[in-house]
GROMACS .gro file of C-alpha atoms in nm:
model
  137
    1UNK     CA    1  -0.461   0.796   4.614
    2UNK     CA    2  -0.483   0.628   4.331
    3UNK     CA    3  -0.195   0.350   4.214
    4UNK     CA    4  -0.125   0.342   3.821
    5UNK     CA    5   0.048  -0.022   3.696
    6UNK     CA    6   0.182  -0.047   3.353
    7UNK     CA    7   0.205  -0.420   3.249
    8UNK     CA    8   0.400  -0.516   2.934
    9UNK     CA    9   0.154  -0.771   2.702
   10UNK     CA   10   0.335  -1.036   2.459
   11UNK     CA   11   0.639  -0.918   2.273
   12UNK     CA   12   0.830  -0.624   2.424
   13UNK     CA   13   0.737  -0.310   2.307
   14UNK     CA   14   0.408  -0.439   2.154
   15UNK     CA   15   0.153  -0.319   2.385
   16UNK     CA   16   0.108  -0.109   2.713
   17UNK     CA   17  -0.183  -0.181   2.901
   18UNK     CA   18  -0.248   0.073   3.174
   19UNK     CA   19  -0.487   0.027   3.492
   20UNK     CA   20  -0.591   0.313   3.732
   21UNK     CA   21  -0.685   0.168   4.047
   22UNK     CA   22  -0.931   0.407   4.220
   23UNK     CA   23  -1.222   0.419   4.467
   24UNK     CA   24  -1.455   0.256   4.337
   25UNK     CA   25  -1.671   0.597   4.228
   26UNK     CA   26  -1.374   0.677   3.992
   27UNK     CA   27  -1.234   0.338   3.906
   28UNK     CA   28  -1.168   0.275   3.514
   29UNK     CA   29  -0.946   0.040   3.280
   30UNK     CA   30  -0.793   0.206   3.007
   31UNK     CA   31  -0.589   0.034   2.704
   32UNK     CA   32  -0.383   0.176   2.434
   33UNK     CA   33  -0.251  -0.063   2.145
   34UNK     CA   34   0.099   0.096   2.061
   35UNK     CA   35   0.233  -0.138   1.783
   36UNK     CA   36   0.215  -0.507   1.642
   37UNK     CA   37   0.451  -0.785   1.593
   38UNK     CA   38   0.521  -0.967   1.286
   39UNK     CA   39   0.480  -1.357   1.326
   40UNK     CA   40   0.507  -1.629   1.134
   41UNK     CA   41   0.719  -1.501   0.864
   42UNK     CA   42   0.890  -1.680   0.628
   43UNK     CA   43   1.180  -1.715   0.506
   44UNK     CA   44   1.356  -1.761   0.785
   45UNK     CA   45   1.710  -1.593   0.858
   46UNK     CA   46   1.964  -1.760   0.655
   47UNK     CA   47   1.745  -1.879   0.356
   48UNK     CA   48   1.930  -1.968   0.094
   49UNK     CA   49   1.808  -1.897  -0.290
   50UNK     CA   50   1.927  -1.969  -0.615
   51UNK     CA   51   1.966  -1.604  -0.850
   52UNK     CA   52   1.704  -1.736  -1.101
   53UNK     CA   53   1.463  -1.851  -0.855
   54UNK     CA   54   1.136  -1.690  -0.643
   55UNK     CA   55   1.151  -1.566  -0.276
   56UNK     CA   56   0.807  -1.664  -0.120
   57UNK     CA   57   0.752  -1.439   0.178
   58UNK     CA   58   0.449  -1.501   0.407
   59UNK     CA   59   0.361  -1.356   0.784
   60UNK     CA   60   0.088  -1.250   0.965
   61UNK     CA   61   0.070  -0.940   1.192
   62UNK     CA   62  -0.062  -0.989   1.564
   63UNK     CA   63  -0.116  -0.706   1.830
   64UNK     CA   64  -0.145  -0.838   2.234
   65UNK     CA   65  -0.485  -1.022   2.194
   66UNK     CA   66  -0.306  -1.248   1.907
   67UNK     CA   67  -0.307  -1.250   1.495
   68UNK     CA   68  -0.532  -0.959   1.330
   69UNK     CA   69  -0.866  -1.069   1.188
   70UNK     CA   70  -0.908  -1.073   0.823
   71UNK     CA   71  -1.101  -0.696   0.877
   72UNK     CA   72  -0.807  -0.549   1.082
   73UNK     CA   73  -0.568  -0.733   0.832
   74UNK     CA   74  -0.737  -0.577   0.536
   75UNK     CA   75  -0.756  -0.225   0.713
   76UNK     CA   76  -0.397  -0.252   0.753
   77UNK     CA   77  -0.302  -0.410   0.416
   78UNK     CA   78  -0.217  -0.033   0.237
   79UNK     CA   79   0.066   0.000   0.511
   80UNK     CA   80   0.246  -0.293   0.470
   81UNK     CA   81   0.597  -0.283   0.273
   82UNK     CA   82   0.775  -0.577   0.195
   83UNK     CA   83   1.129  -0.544  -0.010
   84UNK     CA   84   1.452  -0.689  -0.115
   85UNK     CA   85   1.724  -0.422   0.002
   86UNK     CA   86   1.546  -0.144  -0.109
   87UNK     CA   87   1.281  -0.224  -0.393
   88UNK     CA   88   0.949  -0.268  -0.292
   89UNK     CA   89   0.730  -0.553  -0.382
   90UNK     CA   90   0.354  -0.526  -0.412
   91UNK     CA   91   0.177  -0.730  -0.091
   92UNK     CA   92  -0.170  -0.930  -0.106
   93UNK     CA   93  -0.375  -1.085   0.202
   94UNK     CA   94  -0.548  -1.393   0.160
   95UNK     CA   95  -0.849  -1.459   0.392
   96UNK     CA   96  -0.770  -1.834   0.346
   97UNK     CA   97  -0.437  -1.902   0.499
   98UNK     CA   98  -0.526  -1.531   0.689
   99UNK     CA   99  -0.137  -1.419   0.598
  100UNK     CA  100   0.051  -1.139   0.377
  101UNK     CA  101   0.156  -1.284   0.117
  102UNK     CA  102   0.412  -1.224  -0.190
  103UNK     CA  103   0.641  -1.360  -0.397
  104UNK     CA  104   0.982  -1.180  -0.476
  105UNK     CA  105   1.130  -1.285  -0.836
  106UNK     CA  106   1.560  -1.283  -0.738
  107UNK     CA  107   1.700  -1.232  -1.086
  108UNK     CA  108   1.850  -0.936  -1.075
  109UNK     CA  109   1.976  -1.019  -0.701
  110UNK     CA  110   2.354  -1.020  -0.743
  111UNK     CA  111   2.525  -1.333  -0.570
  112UNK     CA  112   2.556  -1.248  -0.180
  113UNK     CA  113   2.378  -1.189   0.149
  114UNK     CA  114   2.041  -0.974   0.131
  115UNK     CA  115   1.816  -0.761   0.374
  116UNK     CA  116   1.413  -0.852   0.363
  117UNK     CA  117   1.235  -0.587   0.486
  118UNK     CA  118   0.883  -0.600   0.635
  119UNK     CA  119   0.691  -0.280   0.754
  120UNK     CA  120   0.396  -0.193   0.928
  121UNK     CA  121   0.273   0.113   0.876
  122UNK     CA  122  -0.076   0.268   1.040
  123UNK     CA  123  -0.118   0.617   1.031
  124UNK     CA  124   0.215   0.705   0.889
  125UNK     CA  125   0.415   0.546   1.180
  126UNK     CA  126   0.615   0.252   1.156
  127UNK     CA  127   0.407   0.032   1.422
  128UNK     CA  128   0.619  -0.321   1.364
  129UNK     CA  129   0.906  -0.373   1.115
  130UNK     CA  130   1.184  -0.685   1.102
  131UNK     CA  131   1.447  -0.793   0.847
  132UNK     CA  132   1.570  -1.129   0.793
  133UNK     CA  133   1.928  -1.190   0.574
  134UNK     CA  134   1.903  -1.424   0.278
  135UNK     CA  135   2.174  -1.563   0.089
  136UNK     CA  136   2.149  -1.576  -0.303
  137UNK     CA  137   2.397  -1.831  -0.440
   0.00000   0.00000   0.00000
């Protein structure tokens, strides 16, 4: 009889790693990446921002085994979404600092408390997504 575990890798909900203990004739490890986590990212909750200055907005995206590599980052880089409430901005990766990268101009941002949206995207589904409040003032 064979006894299946289930053990829960770095940030909840990130990854599921599954091993089937067997006899030996049938034993196997099997391991299925189920989403990411967003690290790093800045600003921070609370940033505050003057309405005619820039938002610079930097994170890098990590599965169980830590940050992506520059490959996996670029593979990934179509499904990424950063945006102020709801207007998209357009998202870079730089192989230097190995982060997404962008920088949000605020002048149309009315005075008040605003949602920044990140995404991650593969395959159509949502695989890791956060938003942090700023305050324009």
């Amino acid at each position: 009889m064979s006894i299946l575990k289930r053990v829960l890798c770095g940030i909840a909900g990130t990854v599921v790693a599954v091993a089937v203990v067997a006899p030996p004739a049938m034993a196997m490890d099997v391991q299925d990446v189920v989403g990411y986590a967003i690290q790093d990212l800045t600003p921070t909750p609370g940033t505050v921002i003057n309405p005619s200055g820039r938002l610079p907005v930097s994170f890098r995206v990590a599965d169980a085994n830590g940050p992506l590599s520059d490959a996996a980052s670029a593979a990934i880089l179509p499904g990424v979404v950063v945006a102020l409430d709801i207007t998209p901005v357009p998202v870079s990766y730089s192989t230097k600092t190995h982060q997404f990268w962008t920088n949000i101009h605020v002048k149309q941002a009315t005075i008040g408390e605003h949602d920044l949206l990140v995404m991650v995207t593969v395959g159509g589904t949502v695989v890791a997504s956060t938003t942090v409040v700023i305050q324009v003032t």
